[in-house]
PDB file of C-alpha atoms in Angstrom:
ATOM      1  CA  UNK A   1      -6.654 -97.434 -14.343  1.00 54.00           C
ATOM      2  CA  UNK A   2      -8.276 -98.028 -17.383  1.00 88.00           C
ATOM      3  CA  UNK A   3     -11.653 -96.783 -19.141  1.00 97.00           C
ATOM      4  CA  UNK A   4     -14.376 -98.158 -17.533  1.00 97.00           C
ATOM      5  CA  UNK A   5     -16.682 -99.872 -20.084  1.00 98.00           C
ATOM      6  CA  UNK A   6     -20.385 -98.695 -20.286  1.00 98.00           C
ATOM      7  CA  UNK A   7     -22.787 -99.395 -21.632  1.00 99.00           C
ATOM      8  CA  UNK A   8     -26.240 -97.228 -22.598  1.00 99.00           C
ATOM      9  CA  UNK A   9     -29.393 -98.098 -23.465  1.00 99.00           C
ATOM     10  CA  UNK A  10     -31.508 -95.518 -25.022  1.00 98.00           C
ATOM     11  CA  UNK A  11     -35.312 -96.373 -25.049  1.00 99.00           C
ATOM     12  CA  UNK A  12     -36.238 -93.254 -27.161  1.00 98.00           C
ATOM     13  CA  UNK A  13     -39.745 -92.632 -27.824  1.00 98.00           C
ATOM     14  CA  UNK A  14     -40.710 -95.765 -26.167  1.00 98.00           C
ATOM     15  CA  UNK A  15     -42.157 -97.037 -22.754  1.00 96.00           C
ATOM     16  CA  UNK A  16     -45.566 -97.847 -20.756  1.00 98.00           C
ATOM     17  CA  UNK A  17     -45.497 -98.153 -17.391  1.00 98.00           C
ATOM     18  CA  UNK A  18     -45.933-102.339 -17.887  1.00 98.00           C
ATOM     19  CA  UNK A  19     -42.828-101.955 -20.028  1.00 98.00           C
ATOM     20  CA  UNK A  20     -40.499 -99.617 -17.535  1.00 98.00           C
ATOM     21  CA  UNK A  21     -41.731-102.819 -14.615  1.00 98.00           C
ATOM     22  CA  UNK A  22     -40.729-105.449 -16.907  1.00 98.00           C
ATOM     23  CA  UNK A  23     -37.106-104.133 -18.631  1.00 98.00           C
ATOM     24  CA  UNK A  24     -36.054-102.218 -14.504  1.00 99.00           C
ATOM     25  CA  UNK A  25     -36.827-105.654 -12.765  1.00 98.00           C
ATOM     26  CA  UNK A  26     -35.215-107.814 -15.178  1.00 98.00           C
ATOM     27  CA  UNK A  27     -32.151-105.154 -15.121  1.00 98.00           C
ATOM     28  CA  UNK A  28     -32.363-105.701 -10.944  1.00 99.00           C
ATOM     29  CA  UNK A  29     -32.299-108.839 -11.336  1.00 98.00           C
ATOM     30  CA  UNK A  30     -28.972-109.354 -13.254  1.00 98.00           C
ATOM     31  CA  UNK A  31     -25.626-109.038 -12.259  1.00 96.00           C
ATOM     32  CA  UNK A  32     -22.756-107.274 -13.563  1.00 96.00           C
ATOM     33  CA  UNK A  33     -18.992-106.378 -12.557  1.00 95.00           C
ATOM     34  CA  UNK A  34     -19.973-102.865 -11.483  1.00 96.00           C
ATOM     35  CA  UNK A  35     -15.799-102.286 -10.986  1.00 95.00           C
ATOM     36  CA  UNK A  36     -15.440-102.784 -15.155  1.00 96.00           C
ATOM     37  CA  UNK A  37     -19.372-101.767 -15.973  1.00 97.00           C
ATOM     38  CA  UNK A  38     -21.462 -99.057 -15.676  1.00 98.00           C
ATOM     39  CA  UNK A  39     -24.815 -99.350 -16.945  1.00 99.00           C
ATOM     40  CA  UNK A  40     -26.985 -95.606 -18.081  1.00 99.00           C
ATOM     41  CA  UNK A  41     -30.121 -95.965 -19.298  1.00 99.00           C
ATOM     42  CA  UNK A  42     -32.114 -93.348 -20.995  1.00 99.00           C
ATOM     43  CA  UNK A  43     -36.600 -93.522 -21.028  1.00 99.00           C
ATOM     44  CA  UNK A  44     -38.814 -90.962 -21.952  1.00 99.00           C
ATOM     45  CA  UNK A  45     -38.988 -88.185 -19.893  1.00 98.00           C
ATOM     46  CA  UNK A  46     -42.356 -88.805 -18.156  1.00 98.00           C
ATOM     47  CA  UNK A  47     -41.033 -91.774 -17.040  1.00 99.00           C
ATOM     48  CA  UNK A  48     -37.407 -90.463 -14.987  1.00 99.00           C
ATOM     49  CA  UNK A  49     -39.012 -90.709 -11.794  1.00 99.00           C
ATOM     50  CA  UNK A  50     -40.704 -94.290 -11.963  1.00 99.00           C
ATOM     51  CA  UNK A  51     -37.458 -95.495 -13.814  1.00 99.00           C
ATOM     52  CA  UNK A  52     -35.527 -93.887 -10.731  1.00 99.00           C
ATOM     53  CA  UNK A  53     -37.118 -94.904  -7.854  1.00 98.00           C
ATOM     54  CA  UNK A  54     -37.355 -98.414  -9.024  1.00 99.00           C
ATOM     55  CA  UNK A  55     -33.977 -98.996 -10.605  1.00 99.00           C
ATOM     56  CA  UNK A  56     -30.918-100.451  -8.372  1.00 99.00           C
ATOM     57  CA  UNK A  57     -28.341 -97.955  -7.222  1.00 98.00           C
ATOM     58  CA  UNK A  58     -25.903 -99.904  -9.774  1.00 98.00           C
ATOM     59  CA  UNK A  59     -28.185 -98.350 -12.515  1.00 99.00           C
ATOM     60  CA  UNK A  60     -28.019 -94.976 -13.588  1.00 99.00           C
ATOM     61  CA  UNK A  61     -30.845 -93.097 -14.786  1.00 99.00           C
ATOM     62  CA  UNK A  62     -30.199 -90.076 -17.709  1.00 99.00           C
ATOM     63  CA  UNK A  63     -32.793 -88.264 -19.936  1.00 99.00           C
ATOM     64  CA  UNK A  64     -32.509 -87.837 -23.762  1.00 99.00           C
ATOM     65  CA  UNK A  65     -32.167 -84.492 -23.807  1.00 99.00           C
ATOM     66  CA  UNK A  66     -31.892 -81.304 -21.939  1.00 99.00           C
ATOM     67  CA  UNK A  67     -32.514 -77.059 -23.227  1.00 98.00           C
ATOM     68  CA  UNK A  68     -29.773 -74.869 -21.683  1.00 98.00           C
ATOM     69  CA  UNK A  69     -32.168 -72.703 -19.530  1.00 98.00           C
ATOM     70  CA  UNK A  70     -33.419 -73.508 -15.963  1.00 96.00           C
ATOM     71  CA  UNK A  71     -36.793 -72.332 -16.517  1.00 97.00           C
ATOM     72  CA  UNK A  72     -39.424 -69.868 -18.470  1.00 98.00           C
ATOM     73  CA  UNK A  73     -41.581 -69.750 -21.686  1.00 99.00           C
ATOM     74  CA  UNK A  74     -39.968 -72.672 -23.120  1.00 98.00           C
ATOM     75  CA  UNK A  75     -43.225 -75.493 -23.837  1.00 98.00           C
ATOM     76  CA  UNK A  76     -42.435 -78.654 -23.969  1.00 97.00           C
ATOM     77  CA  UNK A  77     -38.675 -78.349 -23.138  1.00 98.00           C
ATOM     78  CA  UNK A  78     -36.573 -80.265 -20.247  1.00 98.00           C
ATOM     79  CA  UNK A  79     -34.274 -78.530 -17.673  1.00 98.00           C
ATOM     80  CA  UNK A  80     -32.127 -79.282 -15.449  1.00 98.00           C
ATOM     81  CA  UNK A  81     -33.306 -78.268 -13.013  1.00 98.00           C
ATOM     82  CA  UNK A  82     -36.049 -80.974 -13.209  1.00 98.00           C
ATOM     83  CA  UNK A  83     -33.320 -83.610 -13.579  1.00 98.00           C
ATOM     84  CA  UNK A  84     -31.519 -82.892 -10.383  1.00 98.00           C
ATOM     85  CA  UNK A  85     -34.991 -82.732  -8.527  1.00 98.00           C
ATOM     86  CA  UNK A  86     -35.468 -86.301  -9.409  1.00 98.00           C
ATOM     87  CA  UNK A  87     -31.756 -87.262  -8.762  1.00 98.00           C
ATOM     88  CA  UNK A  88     -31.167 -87.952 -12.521  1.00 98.00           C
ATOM     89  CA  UNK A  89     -27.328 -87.643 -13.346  1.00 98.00           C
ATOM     90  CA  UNK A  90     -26.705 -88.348 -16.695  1.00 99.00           C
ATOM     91  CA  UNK A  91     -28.337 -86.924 -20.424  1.00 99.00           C
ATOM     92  CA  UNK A  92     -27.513 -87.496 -24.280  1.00 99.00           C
ATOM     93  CA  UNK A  93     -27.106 -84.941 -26.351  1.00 99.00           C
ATOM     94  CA  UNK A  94     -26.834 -84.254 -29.976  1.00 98.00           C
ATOM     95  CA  UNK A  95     -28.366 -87.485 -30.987  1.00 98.00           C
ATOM     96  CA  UNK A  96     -28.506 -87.991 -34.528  1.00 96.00           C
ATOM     97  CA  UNK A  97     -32.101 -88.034 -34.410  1.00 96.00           C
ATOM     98  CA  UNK A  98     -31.934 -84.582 -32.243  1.00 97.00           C
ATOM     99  CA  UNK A  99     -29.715 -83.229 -35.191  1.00 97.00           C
ATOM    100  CA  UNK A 100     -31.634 -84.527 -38.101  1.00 95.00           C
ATOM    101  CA  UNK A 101     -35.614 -84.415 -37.048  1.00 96.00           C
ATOM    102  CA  UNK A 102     -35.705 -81.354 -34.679  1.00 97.00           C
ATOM    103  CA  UNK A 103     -32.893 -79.416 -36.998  1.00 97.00           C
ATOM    104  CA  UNK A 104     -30.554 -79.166 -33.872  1.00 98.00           C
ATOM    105  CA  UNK A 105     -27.177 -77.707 -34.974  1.00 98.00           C
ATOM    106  CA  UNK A 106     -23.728 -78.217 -34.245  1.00 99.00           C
ATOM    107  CA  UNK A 107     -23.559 -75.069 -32.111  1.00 98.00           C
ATOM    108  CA  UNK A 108     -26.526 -75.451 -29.937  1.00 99.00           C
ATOM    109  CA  UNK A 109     -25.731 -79.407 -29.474  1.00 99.00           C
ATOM    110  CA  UNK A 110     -22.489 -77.730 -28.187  1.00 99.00           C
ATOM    111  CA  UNK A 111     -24.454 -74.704 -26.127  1.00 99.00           C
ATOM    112  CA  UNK A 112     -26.598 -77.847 -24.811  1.00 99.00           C
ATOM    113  CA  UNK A 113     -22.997 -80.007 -23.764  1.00 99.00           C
ATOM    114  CA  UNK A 114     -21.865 -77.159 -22.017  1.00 99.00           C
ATOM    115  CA  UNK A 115     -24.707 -76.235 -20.546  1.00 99.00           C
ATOM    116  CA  UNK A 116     -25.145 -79.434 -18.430  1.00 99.00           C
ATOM    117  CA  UNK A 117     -21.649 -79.717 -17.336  1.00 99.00           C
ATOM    118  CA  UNK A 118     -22.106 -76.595 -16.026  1.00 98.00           C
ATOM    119  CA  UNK A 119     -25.385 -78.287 -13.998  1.00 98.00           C
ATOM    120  CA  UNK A 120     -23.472 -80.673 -12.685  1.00 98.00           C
ATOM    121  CA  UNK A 121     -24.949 -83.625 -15.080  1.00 99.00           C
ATOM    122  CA  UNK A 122     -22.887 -85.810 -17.306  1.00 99.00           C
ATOM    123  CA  UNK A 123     -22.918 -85.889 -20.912  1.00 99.00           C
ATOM    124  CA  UNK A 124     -22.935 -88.836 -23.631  1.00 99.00           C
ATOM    125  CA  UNK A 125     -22.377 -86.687 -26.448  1.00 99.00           C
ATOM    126  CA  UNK A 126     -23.457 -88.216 -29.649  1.00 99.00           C
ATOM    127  CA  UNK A 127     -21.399 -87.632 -33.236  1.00 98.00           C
ATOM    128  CA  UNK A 128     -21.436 -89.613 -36.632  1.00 97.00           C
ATOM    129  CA  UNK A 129     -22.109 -89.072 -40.134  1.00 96.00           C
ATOM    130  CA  UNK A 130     -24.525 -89.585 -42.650  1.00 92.00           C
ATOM    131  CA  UNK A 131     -24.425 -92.498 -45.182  1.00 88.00           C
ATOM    132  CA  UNK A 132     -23.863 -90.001 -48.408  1.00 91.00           C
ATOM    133  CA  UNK A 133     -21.105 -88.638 -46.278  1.00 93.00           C
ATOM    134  CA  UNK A 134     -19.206 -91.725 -45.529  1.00 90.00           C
ATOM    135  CA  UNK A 135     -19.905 -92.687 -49.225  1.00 89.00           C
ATOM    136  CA  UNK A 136     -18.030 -89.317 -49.631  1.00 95.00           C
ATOM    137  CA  UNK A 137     -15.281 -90.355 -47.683  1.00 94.00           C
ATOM    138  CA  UNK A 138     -16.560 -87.159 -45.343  1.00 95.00           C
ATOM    139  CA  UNK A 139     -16.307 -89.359 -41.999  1.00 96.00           C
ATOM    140  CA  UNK A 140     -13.542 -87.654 -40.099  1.00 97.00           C
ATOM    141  CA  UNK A 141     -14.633 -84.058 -41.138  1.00 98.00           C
ATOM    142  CA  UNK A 142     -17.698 -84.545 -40.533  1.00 98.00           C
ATOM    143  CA  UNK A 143     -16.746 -86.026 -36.901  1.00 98.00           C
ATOM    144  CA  UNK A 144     -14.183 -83.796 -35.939  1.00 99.00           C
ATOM    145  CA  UNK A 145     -16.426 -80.762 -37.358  1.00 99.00           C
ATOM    146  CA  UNK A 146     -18.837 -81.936 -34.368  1.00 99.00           C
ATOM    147  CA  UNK A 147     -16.102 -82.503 -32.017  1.00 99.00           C
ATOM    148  CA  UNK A 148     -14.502 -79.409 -32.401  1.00 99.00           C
ATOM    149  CA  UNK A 149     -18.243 -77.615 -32.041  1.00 99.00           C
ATOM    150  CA  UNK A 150     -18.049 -79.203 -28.349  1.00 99.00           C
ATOM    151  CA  UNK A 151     -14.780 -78.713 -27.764  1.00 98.00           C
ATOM    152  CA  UNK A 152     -14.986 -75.049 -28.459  1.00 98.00           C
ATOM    153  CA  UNK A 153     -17.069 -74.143 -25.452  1.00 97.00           C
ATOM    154  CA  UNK A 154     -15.648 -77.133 -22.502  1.00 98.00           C
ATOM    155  CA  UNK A 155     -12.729 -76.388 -19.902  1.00 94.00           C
ATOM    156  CA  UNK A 156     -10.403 -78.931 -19.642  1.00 92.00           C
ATOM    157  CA  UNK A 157     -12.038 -80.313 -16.310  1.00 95.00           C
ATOM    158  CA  UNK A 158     -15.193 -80.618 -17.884  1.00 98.00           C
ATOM    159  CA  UNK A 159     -14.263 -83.617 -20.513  1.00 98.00           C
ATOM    160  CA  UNK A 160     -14.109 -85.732 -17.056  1.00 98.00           C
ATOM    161  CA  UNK A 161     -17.631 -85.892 -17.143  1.00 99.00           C
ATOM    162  CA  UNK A 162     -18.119 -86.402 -20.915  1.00 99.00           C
ATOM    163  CA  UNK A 163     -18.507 -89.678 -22.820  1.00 99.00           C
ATOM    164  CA  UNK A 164     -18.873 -89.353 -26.747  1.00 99.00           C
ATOM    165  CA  UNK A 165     -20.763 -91.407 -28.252  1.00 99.00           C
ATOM    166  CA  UNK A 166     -19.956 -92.487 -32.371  1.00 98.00           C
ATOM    167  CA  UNK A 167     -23.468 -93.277 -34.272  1.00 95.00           C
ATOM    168  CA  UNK A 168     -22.654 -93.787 -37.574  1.00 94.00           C
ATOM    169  CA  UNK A 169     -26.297 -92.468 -39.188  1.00 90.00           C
ATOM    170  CA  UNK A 170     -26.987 -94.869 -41.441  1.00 85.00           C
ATOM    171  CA  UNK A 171     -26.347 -97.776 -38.670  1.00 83.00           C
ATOM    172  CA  UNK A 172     -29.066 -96.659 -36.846  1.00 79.00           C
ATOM    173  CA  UNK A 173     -32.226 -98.761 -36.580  1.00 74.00           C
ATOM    174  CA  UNK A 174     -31.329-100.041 -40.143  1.00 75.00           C
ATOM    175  CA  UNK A 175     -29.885-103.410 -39.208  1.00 74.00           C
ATOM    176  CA  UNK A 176     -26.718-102.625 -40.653  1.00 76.00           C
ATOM    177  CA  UNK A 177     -23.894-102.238 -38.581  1.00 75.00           C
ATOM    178  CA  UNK A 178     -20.439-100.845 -38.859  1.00 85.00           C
ATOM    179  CA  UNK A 179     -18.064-103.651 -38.370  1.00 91.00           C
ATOM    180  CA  UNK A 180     -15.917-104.310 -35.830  1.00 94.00           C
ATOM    181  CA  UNK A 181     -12.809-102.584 -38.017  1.00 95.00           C
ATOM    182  CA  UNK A 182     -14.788 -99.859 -39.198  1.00 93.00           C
ATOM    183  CA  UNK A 183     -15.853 -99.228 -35.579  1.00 95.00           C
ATOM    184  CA  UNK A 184     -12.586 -99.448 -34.261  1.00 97.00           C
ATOM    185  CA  UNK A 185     -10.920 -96.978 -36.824  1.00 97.00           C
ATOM    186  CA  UNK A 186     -13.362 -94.140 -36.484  1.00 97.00           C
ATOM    187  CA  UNK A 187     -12.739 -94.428 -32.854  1.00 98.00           C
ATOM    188  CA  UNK A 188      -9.287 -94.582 -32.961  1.00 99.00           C
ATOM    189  CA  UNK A 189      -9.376 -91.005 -35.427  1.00 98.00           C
ATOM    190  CA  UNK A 190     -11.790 -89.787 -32.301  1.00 99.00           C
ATOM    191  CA  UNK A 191      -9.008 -90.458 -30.005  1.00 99.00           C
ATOM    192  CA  UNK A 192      -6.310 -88.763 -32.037  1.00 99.00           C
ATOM    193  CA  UNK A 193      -8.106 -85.745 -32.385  1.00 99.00           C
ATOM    194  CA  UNK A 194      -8.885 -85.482 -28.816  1.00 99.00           C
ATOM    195  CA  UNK A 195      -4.808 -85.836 -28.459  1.00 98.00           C
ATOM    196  CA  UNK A 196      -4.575 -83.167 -31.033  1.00 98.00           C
ATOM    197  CA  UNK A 197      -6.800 -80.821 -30.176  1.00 98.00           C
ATOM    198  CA  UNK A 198      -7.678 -81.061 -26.602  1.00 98.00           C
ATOM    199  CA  UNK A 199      -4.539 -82.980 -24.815  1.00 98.00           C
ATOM    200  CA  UNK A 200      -3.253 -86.471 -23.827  1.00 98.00           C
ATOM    201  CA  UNK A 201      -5.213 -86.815 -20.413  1.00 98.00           C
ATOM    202  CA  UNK A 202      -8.447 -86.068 -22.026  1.00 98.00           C
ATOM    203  CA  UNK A 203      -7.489 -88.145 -25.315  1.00 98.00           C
ATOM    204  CA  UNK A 204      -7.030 -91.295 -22.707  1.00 98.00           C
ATOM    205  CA  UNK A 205      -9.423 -90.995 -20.191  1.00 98.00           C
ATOM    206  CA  UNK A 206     -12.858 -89.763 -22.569  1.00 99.00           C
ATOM    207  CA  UNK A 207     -14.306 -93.022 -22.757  1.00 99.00           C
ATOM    208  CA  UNK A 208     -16.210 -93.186 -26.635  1.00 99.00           C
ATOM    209  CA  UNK A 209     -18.980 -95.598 -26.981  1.00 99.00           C
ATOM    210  CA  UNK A 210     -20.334 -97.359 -30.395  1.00 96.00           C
ATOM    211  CA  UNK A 211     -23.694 -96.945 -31.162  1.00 95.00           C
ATOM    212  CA  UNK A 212     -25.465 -98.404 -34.138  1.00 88.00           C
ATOM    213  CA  UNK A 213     -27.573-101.296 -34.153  1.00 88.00           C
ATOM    214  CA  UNK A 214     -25.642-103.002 -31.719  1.00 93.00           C
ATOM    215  CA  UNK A 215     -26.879-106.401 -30.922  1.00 93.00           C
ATOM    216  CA  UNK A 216     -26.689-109.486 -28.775  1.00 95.00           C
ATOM    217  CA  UNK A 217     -24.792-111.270 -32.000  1.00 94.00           C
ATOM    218  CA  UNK A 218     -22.494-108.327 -32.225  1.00 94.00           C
ATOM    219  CA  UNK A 219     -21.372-106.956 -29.125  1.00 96.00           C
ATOM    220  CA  UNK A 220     -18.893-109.449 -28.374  1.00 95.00           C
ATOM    221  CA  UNK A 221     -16.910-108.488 -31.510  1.00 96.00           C
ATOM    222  CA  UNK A 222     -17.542-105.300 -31.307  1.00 95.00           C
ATOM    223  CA  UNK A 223     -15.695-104.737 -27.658  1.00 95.00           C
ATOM    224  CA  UNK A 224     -12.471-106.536 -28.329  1.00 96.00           C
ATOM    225  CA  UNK A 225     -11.542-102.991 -30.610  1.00 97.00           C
ATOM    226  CA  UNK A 226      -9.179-101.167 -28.434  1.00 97.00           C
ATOM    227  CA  UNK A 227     -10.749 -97.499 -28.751  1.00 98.00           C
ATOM    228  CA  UNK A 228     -14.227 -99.048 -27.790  1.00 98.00           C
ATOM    229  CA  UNK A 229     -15.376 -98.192 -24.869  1.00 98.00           C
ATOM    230  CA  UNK A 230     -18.638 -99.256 -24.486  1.00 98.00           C
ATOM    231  CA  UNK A 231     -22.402 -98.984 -26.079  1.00 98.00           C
ATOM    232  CA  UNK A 232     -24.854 -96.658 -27.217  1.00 98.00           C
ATOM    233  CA  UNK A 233     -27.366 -99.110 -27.671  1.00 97.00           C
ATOM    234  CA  UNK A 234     -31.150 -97.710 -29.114  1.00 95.00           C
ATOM    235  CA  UNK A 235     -33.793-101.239 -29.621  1.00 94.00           C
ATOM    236  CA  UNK A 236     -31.924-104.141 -28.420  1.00 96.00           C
ATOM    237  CA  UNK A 237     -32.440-102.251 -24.416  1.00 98.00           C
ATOM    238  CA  UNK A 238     -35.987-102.900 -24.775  1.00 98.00           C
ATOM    239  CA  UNK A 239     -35.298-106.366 -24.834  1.00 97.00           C
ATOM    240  CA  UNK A 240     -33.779-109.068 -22.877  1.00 95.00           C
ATOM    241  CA  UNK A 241     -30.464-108.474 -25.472  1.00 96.00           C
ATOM    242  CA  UNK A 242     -29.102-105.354 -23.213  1.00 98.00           C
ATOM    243  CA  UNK A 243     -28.092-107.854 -20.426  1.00 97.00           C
ATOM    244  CA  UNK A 244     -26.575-109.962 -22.642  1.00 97.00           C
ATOM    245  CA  UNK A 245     -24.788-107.360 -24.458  1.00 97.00           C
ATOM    246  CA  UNK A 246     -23.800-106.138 -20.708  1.00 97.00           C
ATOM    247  CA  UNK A 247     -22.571-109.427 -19.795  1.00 93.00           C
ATOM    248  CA  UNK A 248     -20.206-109.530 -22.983  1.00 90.00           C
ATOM    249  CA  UNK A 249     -17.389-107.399 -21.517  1.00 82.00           C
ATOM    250  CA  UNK A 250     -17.232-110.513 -18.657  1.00 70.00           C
ATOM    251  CA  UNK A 251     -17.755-113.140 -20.672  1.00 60.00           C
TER     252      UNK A 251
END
């Protein structure tokens, strides 16, 4: 059987209550091949448990981020335990953002990945490089530097419930985009290093999404690539777009 293709919409910093009504019922509303698609979306954390009770079973809720302790003096953090309680499955980690704003490393992205698993939650674990880095031609270290950070500290059995997610940095919220190629070859140097240095199940079953200002005028392109898996998608799932883009794997 092959990858299933997902696709993620992650609303950041952004929702209302108005907002979470208008973008859950209009997701309700539409209709998707739930055999080939699996649809994860990610709002603020204040707003899990309207998102949840509200969204269709077809639609899967998952938080932005998680801290690798159940509970204590931590202000302002999220656990997991607070996930479960509101029957939220899924969270991204390592987001570029996470990485670059709030200093998080490559080792506690990786103490965060394995952390979850361990919870019982699955992952979309977020890698990509920097635009002086791919000027550098530093793509693939920089990649497989964060790669190998996760890999490190996951069982075999865990990468089941892992999804990584590629973000090249300087695609993000810029308007630029990696194209379709570009896409396609950093995906397919993911894949070989998960055949390297993890094994041949994992390499072919880890589904890796794109993620990058990914649009309604891209999409289609952008999921004929072979090692393409699906969508990270950050602005476009605040608007009507992330159905369409949804709809392009059937179209």
């Amino acid at each position: 059987m092959g990858r299933k293709f997902l696709v993620g919409g992650n609303w950041k910093m952004n929702a209302s209550k108005q907002l979470v009504n208008t973008l859950v019922s209009n997701l309700n509303a539409a209709e998707w091949n739930t055999d080939e698609i699996e649809v994860v979306i990610a709002p603020p954390a204040p707003y899990l448990d309207l998102v949840r009770s509200l969204a269709k079973p077809e639609v899967y809720v998952s938080a932005q981020n998680i801290y690798f302790e159940k509970k204590g003096a931590f202000t302002g953090e999220i656990s997991s335990e607070f996930l479960k309680d509101l029957g939220i499955t899924w969270t991204i980690l390592g987001h570029s953002e996470r990485r670059e704003i709030f200093k998080e490393s490559d080792e506690v992205t990786a103490k965060k990945v394995a952390y979850a698993l361990g919870e019982g939650l699955s992952v979309i674990a977020c890698v990509g490089e920097k635009l002086e880095e791919r000027e550098a031609n530093q793509t693939a270290a920089v990649v497989f530097r964060q790669l190998a950070a996760i890999a490190t500290v996951l069982k075999p059995e865990d990468w089941t419930h892992v999804v990584v997610a590629y973000e090249p940095v300087w695609a993000i919220g810029t308007g630029k985009v990696a194209s379709p190629q570009q896409a396609q070859d950093v995906h397919a140097e993911i894949r070989t290093w998960l055949r390297d240095n993890v094994s041949e199940a994992v390499a072919e079953q880890t589904r890796i999404l794109y993620g990058g200002s990914v649009s309604a005028k891209n999409s289609a392109d952008l999921q004929t690539q072979i090692d393409i898996d699906g969508f990270l998608i950050g602005g476009a799932s605040l608007t009507g777009d992330f159905i369409t883009i949804i709809n392009t794997r059937s179209a």
